[in-house]
Coordinates of C-alpha atoms in Angstrom, one line a residue:
X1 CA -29.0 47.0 -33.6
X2 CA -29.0 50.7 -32.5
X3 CA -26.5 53.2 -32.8
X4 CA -26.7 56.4 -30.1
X5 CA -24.0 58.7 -29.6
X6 CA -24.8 58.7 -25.9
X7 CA -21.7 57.4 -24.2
X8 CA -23.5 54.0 -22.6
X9 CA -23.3 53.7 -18.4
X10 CA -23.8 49.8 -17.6
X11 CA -25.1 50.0 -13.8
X12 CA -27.3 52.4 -11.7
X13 CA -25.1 52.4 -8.6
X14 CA -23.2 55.5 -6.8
X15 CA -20.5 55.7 -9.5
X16 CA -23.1 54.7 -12.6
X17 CA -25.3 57.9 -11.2
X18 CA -22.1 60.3 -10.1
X19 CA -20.4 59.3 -13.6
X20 CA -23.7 60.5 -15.8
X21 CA -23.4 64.0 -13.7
X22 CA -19.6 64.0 -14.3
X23 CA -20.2 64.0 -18.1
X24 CA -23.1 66.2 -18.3
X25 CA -23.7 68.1 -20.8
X26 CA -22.2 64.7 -23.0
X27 CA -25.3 62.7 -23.4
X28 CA -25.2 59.6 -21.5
X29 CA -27.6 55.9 -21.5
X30 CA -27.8 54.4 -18.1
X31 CA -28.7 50.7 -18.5
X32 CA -30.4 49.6 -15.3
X33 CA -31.6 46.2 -14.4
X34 CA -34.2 47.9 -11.7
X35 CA -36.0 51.1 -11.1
X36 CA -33.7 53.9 -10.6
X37 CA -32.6 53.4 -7.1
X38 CA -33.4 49.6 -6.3
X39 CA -30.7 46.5 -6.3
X40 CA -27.3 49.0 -6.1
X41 CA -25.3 47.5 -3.5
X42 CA -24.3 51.4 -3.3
X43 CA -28.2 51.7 -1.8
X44 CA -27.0 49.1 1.2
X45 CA -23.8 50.3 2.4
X46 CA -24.7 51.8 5.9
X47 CA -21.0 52.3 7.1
X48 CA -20.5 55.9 4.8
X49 CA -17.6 57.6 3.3
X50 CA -13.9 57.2 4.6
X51 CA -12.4 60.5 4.3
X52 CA -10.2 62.7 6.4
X53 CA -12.5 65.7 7.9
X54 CA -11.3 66.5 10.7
X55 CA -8.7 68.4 11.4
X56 CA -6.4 66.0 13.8
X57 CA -6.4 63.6 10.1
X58 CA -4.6 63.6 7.5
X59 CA -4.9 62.2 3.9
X60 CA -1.5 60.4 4.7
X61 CA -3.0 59.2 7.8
X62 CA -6.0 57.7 5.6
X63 CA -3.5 56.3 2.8
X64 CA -0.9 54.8 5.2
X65 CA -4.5 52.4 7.0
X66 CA -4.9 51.6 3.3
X67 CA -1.7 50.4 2.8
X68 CA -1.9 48.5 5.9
X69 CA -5.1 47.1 5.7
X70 CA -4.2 45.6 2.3
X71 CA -2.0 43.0 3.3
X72 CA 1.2 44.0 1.2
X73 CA -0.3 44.2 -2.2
X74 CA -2.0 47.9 -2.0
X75 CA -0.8 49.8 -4.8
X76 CA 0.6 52.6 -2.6
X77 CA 0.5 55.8 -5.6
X78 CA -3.5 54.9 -5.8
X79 CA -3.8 55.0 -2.2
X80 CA -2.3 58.4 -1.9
X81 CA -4.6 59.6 -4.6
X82 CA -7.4 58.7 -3.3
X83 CA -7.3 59.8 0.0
X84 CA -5.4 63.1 -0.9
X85 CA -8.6 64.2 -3.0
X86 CA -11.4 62.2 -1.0
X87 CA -12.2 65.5 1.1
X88 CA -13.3 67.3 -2.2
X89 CA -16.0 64.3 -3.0
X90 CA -17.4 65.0 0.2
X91 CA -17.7 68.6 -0.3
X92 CA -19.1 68.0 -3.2
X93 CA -21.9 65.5 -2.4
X94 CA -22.8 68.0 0.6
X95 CA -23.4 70.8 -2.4
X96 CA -25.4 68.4 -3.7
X97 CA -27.5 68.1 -1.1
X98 CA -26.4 65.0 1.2
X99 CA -27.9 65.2 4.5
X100 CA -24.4 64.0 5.8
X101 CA -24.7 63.8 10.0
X102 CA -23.4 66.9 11.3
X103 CA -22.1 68.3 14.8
X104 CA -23.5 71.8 16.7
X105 CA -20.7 73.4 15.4
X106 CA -21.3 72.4 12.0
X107 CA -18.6 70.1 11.1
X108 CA -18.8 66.1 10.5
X109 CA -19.6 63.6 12.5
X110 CA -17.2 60.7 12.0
X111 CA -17.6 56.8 12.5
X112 CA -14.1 55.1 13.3
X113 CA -14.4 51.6 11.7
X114 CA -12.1 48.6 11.6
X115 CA -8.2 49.3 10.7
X116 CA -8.8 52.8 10.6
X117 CA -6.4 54.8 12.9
X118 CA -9.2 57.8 13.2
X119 CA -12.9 58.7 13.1
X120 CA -12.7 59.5 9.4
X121 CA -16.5 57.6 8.2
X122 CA -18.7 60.0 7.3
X123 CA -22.0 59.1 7.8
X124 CA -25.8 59.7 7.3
X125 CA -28.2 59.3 10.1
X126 CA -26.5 56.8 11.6
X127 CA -26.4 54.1 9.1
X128 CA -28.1 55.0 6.0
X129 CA -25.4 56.7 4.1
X130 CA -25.6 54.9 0.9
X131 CA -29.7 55.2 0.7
X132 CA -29.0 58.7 1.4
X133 CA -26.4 59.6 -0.8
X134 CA -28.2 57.3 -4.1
X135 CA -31.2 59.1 -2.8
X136 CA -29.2 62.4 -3.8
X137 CA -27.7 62.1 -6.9
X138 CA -30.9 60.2 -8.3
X139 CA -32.7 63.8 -7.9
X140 CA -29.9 65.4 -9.2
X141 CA -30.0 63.1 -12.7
X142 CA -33.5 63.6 -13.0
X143 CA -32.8 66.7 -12.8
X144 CA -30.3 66.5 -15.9
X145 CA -31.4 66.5 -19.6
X146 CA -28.6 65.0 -21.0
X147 CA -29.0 61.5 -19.1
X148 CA -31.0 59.1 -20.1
X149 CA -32.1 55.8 -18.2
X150 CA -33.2 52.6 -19.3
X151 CA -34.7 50.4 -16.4
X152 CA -35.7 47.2 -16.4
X153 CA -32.7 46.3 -18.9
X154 CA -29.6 43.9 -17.9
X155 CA -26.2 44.1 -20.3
X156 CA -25.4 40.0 -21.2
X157 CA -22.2 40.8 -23.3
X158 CA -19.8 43.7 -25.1
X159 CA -19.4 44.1 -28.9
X160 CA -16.0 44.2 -29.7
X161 CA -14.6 45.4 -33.2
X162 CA -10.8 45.0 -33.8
X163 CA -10.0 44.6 -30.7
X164 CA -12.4 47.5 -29.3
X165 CA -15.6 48.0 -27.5
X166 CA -18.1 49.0 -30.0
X167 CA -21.1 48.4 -27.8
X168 CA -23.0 46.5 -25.5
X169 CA -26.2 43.9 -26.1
X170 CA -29.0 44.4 -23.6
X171 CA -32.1 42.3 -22.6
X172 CA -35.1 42.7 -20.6
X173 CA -34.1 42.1 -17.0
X174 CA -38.5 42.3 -16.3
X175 CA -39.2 39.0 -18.6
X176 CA -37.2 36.8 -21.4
X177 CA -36.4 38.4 -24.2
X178 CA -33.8 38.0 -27.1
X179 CA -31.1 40.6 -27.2
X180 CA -30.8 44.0 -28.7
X181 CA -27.4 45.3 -29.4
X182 CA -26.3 49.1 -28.5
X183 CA -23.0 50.9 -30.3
X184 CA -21.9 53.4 -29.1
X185 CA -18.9 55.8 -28.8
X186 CA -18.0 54.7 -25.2
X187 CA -18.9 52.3 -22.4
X188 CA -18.1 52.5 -18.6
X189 CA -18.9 49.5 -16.6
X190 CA -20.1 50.4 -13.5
X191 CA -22.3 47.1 -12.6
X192 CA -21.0 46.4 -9.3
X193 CA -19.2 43.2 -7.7
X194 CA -20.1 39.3 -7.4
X195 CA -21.1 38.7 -3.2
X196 CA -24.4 37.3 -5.3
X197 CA -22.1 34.8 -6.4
X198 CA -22.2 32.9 -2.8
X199 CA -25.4 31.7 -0.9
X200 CA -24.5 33.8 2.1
X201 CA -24.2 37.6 1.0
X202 CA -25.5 41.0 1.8
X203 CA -25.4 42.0 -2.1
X204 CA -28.6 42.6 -3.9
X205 CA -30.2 39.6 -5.6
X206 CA -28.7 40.9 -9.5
X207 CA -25.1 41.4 -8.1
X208 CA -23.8 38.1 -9.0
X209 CA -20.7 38.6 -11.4
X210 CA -22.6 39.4 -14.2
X211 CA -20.5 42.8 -15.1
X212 CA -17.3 41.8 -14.3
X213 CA -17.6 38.2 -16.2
X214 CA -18.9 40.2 -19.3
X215 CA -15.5 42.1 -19.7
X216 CA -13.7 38.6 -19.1
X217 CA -15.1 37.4 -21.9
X218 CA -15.1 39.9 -24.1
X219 CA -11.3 39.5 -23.3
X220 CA -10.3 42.3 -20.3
X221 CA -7.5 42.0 -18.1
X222 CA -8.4 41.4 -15.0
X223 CA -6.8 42.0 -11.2
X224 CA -7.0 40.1 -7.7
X225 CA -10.2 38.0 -8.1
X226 CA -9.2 35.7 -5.5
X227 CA -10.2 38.3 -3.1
X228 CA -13.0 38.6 -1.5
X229 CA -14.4 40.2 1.4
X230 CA -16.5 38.6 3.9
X231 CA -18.7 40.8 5.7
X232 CA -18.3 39.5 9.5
X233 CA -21.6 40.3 11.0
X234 CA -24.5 39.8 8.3
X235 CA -27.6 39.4 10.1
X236 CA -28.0 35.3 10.6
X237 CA -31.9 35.2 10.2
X238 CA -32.6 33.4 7.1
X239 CA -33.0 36.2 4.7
X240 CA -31.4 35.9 1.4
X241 CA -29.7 38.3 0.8
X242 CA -28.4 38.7 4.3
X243 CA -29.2 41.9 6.3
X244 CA -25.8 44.1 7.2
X245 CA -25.2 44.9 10.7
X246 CA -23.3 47.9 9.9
X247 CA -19.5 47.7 11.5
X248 CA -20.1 51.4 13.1
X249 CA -22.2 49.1 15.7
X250 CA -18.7 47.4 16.6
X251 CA -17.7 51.2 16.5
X252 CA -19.9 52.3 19.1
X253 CA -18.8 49.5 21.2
X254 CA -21.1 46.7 20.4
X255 CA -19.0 43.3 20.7
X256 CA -19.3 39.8 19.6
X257 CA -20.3 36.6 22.0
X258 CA -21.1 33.2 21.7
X259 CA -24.0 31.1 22.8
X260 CA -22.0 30.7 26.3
X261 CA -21.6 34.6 26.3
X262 CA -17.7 34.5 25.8
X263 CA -16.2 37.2 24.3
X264 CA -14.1 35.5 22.1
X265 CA -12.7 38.5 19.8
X266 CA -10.3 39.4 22.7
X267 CA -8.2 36.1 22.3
X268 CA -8.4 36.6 18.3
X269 CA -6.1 40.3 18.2
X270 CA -5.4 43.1 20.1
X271 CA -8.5 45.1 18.7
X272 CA -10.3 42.5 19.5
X273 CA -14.0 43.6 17.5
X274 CA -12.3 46.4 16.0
X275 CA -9.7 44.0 14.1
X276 CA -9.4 44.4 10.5
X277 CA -12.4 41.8 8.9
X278 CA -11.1 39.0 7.4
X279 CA -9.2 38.3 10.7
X280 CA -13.2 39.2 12.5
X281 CA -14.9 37.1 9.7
X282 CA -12.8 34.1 10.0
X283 CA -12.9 34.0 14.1
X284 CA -17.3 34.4 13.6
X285 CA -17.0 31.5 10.9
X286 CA -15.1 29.2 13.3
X287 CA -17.8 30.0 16.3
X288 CA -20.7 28.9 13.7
X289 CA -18.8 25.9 12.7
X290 CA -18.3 24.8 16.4
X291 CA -22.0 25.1 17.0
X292 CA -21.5 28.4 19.4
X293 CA -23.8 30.7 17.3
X294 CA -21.9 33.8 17.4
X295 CA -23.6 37.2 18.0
X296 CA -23.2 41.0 18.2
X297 CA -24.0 42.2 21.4
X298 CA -25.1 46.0 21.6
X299 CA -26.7 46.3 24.9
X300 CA -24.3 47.7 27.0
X301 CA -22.9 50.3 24.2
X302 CA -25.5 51.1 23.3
X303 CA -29.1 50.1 25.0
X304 CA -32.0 52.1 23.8
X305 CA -29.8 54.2 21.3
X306 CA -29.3 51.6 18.9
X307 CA -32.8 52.0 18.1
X308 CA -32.6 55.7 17.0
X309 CA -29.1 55.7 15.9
X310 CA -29.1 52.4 13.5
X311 CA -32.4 52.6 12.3
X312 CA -31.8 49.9 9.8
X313 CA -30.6 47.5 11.8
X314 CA -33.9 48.5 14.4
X315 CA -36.3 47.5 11.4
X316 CA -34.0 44.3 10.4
X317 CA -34.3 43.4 14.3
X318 CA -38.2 44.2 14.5
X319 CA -39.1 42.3 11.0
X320 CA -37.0 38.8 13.0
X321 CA -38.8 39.2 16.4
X322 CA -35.3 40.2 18.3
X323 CA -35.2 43.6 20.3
X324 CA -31.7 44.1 20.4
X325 CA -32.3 46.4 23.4
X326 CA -32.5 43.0 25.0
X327 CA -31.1 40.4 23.0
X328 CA -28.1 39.8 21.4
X329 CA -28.2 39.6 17.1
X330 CA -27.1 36.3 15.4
X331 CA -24.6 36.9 13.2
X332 CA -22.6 34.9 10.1
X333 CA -20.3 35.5 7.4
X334 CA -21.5 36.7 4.2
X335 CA -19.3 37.7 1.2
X336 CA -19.8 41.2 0.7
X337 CA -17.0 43.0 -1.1
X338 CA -15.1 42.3 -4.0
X339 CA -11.6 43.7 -4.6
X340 CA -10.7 42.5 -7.4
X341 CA -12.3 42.9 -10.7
X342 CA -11.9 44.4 -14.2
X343 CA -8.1 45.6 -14.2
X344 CA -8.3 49.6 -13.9
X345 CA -5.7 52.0 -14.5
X346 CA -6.1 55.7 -12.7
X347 CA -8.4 57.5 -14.9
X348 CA -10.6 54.2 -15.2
X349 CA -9.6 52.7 -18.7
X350 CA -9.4 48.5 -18.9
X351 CA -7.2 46.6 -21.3
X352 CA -10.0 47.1 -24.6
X353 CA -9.9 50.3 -26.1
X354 CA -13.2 52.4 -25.4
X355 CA -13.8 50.9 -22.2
X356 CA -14.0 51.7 -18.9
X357 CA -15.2 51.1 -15.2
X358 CA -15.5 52.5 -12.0
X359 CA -16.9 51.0 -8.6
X360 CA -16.6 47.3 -7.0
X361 CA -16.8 45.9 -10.9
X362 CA -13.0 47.1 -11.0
X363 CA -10.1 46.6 -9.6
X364 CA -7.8 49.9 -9.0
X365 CA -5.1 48.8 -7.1
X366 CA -6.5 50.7 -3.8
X367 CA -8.2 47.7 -1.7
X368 CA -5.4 45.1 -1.7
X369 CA -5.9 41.9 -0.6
X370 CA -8.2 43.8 1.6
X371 CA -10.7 46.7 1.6
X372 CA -10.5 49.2 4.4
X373 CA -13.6 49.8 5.7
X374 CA -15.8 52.5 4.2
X375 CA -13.4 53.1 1.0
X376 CA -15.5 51.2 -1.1
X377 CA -17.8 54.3 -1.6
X378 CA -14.8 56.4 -2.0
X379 CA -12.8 54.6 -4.6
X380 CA -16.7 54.4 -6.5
X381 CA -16.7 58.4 -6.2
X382 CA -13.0 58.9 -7.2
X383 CA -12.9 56.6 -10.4
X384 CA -16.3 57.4 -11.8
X385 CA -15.0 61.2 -11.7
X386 CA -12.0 60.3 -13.3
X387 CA -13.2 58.1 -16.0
X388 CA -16.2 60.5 -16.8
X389 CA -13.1 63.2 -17.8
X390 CA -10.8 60.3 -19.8
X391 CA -14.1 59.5 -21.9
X392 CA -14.8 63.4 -22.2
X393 CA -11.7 63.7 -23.0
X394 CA -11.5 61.3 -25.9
X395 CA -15.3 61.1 -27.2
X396 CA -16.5 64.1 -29.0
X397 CA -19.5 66.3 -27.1
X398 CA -22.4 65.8 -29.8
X399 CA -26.4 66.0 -29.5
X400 CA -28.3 62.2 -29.3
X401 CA -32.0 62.0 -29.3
X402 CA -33.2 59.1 -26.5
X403 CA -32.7 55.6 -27.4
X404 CA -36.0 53.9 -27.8
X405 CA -35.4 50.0 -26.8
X406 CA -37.8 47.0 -28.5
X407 CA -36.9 43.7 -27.1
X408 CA -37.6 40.6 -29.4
X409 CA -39.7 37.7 -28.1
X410 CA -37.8 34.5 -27.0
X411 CA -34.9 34.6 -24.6
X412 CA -34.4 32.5 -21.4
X413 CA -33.9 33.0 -18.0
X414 CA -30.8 31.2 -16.0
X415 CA -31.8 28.3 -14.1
X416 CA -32.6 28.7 -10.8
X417 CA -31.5 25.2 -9.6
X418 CA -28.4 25.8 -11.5
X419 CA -27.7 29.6 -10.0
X420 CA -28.4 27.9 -7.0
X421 CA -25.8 25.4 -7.0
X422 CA -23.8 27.5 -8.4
X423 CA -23.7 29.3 -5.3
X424 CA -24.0 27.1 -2.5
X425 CA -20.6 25.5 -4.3
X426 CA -19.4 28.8 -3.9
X427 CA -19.8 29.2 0.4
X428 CA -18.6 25.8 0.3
X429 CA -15.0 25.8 -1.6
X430 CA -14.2 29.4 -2.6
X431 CA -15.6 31.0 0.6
X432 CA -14.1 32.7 4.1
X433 CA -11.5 29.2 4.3
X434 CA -10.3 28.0 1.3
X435 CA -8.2 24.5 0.2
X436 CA -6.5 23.3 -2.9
X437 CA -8.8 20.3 -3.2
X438 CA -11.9 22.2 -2.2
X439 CA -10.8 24.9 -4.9
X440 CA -10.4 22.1 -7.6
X441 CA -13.6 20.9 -6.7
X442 CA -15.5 24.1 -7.2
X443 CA -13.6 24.3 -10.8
X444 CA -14.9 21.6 -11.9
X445 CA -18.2 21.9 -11.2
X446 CA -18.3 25.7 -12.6
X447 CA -17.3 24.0 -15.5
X448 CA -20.0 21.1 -15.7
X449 CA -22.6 24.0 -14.8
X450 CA -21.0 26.0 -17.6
X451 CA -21.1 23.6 -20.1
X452 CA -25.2 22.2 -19.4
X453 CA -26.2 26.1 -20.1
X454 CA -23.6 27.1 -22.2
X455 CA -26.3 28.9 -24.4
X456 CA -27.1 31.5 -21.7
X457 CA -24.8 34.3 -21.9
X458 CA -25.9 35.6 -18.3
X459 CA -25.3 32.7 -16.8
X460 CA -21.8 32.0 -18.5
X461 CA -20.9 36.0 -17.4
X462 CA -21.4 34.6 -13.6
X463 CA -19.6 31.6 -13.8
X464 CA -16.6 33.0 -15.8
X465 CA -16.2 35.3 -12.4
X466 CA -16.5 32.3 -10.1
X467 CA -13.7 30.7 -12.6
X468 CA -11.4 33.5 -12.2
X469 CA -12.5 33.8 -8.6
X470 CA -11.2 30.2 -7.9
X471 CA -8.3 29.9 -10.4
X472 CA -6.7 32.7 -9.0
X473 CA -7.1 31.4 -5.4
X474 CA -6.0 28.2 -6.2
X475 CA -2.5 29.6 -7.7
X476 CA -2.4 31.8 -4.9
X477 CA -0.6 29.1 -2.7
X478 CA -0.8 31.5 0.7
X479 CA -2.7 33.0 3.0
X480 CA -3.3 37.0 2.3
X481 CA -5.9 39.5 3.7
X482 CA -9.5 38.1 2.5
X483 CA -7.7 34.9 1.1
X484 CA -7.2 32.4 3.4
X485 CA -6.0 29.2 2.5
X486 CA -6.1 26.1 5.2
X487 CA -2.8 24.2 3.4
X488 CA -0.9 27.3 2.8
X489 CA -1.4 29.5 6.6
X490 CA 1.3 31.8 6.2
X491 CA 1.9 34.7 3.6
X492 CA 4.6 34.0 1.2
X493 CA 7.1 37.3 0.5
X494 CA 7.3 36.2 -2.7
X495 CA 3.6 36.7 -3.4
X496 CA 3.3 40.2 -2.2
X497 CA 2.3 41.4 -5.8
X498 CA -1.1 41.4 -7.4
X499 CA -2.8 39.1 -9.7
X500 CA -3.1 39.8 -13.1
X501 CA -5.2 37.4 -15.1
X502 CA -7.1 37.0 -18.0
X503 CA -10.2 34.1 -18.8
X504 CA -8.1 32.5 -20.7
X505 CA -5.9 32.0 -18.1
X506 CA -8.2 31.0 -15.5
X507 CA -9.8 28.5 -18.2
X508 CA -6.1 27.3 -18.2
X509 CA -6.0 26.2 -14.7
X510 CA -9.4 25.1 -14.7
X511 CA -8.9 22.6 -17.4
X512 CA -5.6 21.6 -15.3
X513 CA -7.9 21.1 -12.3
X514 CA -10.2 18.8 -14.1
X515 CA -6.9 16.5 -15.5
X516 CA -5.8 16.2 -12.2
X517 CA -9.5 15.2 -10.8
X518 CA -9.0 11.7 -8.7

């Protein structure tokens, strides 16, 4: 056991790196599973920043897409928060140094994206906004005394005392290793989602639940895990995880085709590409299951542009042999956000006392049933801001020298055949179309798979997110934003309201699922 002072960070993503520069000079411990910079699903987002720049917006404007986009269960004060103070974040990361994409006359350039009602995505070179951005405020934390990072280190589980987070147990994420445990006065989770909980997802390989189950356990409330969003156009070439083709392609008037050529977004919605995802994502999934191996056609919007403009996508489309100057790109589904997560309140604090999060690992009340394009980053920005002042606000500022971490020998690692059904059970039953008997299905085999490796506490951390995942969806007896349920089509009024749910809970349903097994 160790005992720091230094308020502990658990993540290296945008709002693990933007919260250690919030609370500078309070010494903080980053714990990070990778180099500085590697596996933060903050790296991959290509889309940028949603914010209102330009003059014709408004933070209203932004709020009121929020609102809508989120299916009836936005909470609508959050929204308005967020968006009224998300002009400042980007003033602030272009002090820092972002090399945000900029017009003659100096202002913004903005991306429009799906649901918004404006060009309010600010971007970097196209589609490298979140490499950009990490890329800047990694410089800037090297360039700060008071942080400290550990990589190469993965949290398993919290110490709780009373009711309290005390601290958080680490191993070595490089090689097995038995745990160490780390107390501290202060812990913000800032770990990221669970897309690594399904076989098709455009999450880095550690992003698998990990964060978000370890607060479960340790006993957090937690907020809308049935919803999930599916990333429509993940590049379909075999790569796991899947490649993004960034929505601002769709933005730039790239549109979707099947293997006949049909344009088959224009019968889905009036916005045909442009509609908000999960109605995009579930018109792409039905063209794969028919056989018609959907696509995203750039060649007319774009032609030789796309290769300057996107250069990510370019060097996806040159690593699979496709030259999307003349081909079409196959696309799939791929899960890719989560918007629900660790319950949040507005300056970032969870149900346990000296805990907090910030970034896709929560759930604020600003995504809904589901996530407006491009406010992912933003929400990430806002809450690690405002939970780096709650925990300066309630810790006191002292000196800590630098932790100095010894792993013990033994330790396991999960099973690979075990993470891998795990997830291919996933896509199958808790995925972009869901069904009461599919979602009872996937409960009970979480909980066989839980209970052949209930000694590994990484492993339990993912599948107590895929049991909250699937519990909640299978109460959830509708259809709402990324939920969609085949036996229950239609929203239900009644249901417009978040989920509030503990493990306990979930565990509840699960063990009603298994009961009712055939």
């Amino acid at each position: 056991m160790i005992r720091t002072d230094r308020i502990v960070i658990v993540g290296a993503g945008l709002g693990a790196l933007y919260a250690a520069l919030e609370l500078a000079p309070r010494p903080v411990l980053m714990i990070s599973p990778e180099v500085l910079g590697d596996g933060a699903s903050s790296a991959w987002a290509q889309g940028g920043v949603a914010a209102a720049m330009a003059a014709s917006d408004s933070p209203e404007a932004h709020a009121a897409d929020t609102v809508k986009a989120g299916a009836g269960t936005v909470d609508a004060e959050v929204a308005a928060m967020v968006t009224r103070v998300a002009r400042d974040h980007i003033l602030d990361l272009t002090n820092l140094g972002t090399p945000f994409d900029r017009a003659a006359d100096g202002g913004y350039v903005m991306s429009r994206e799906a649901a918004h009602s404006a060009a309010r995505v600010v971007r970097v070179q196209g589609d490298q906004a979140g490499k950009q951005i990490m890329e800047t405020l990694i410089a800037a934390l090297r360039a700060t005394p008071s942080a400290q990072v550990i990589e190469g280190a993965l949290a398993t589980r919290l110490e709780t005392e009373g009711g309290r987070v005390a601290g958080v147990w680490i191993t070595s994420a490089r090689e097995p290793s038995g745990d160490v445990l780390i107390k501290a006065p202060a812990v913000l989770l800032a770990g990221g989602g669970s897309g690594g909980l399904y076989a098709h997802t455009t999450n880095p390989p550690r992003i698998r639940g990990q964060v978000i189950g370890m607060a479960a356990r340790a006993g957090a409330l937690m907020a809308d895990p049935e919803f999930v969003q599916f990333h429509p156009t993940g590049f379909d070439i075999g790569e796991d995880p899947a490649p993004l083709a960034t929505e601002a392609l769709r933005g730039e008037g790239a549109i979707l085709i099947n293997r006949q050529g049909e344009r088959f977004m224009l019968s889905v919605h009036p916005d045909a590409e442009l509609a908000p995802r999960d109605i995009v994502a579930r018109a792409i999934f039905a063209e794969t299951q028919a056989g018609n191996r959907p696509m995203l056609d750039t060649r007319a919007a774009l032609g030789a542009k796309v290769l300057t403009m996107f250069p990510s996508v370019a060097e996806t489309c040159a690593r699979a042999g496709i030259d999307p100057v003349a081909d079409p790109i196959p696309v799939a589904v791929a899960a890719h956000y989560h918007m629900g997560g660790i319950a949040a309140d507005p300056a970032g604090r969870t149900s346990l006392e000296g805990l907090w999060v910030c970034g896709e690992a929560s759930s604020t009340g600003l995504h809904g049933a589901n996530r407006l394009a491009s406010n992912g980053l933003l929400e990430a920005l806002v809450y690690a801001r405002n939970a780096a002042a709650d925990i300066a606000a309630n810790t006191t500022l002292a000196e800590a020298a630098p932790v100095v971490i010894r792993f013990p020998e033994g330790g396991s690692a999960p099973d690979p055949l075990a993470v891998a059904e795990l997830r291919q059970m996933m896509t199958a039953h808790v995925g972009v179309r869901r069904t009461g008997s599919g979602l009872s299905t996937a409960l009970r085999t979480i909980a066989r798979l839980e209970a052949d490796h209930a000694n590994d506490p990484s492993f339990l951390n993912m599948t107590a997110t895929a049991t909250l995942i699937a519990a909640a969806a299978l109460s959830r007896e509708e259809s709402r934003g990324g939920h969609w349920r085949d036996d229950f089509p239609s929203q239900n009024p009644d249901l417009a309201h978040r989920t509030l749910i503990t493990l306990t809970d979930a565990m509840a349903i699960r063990d009603a699922a298994a009961k009712d097994a055939p």
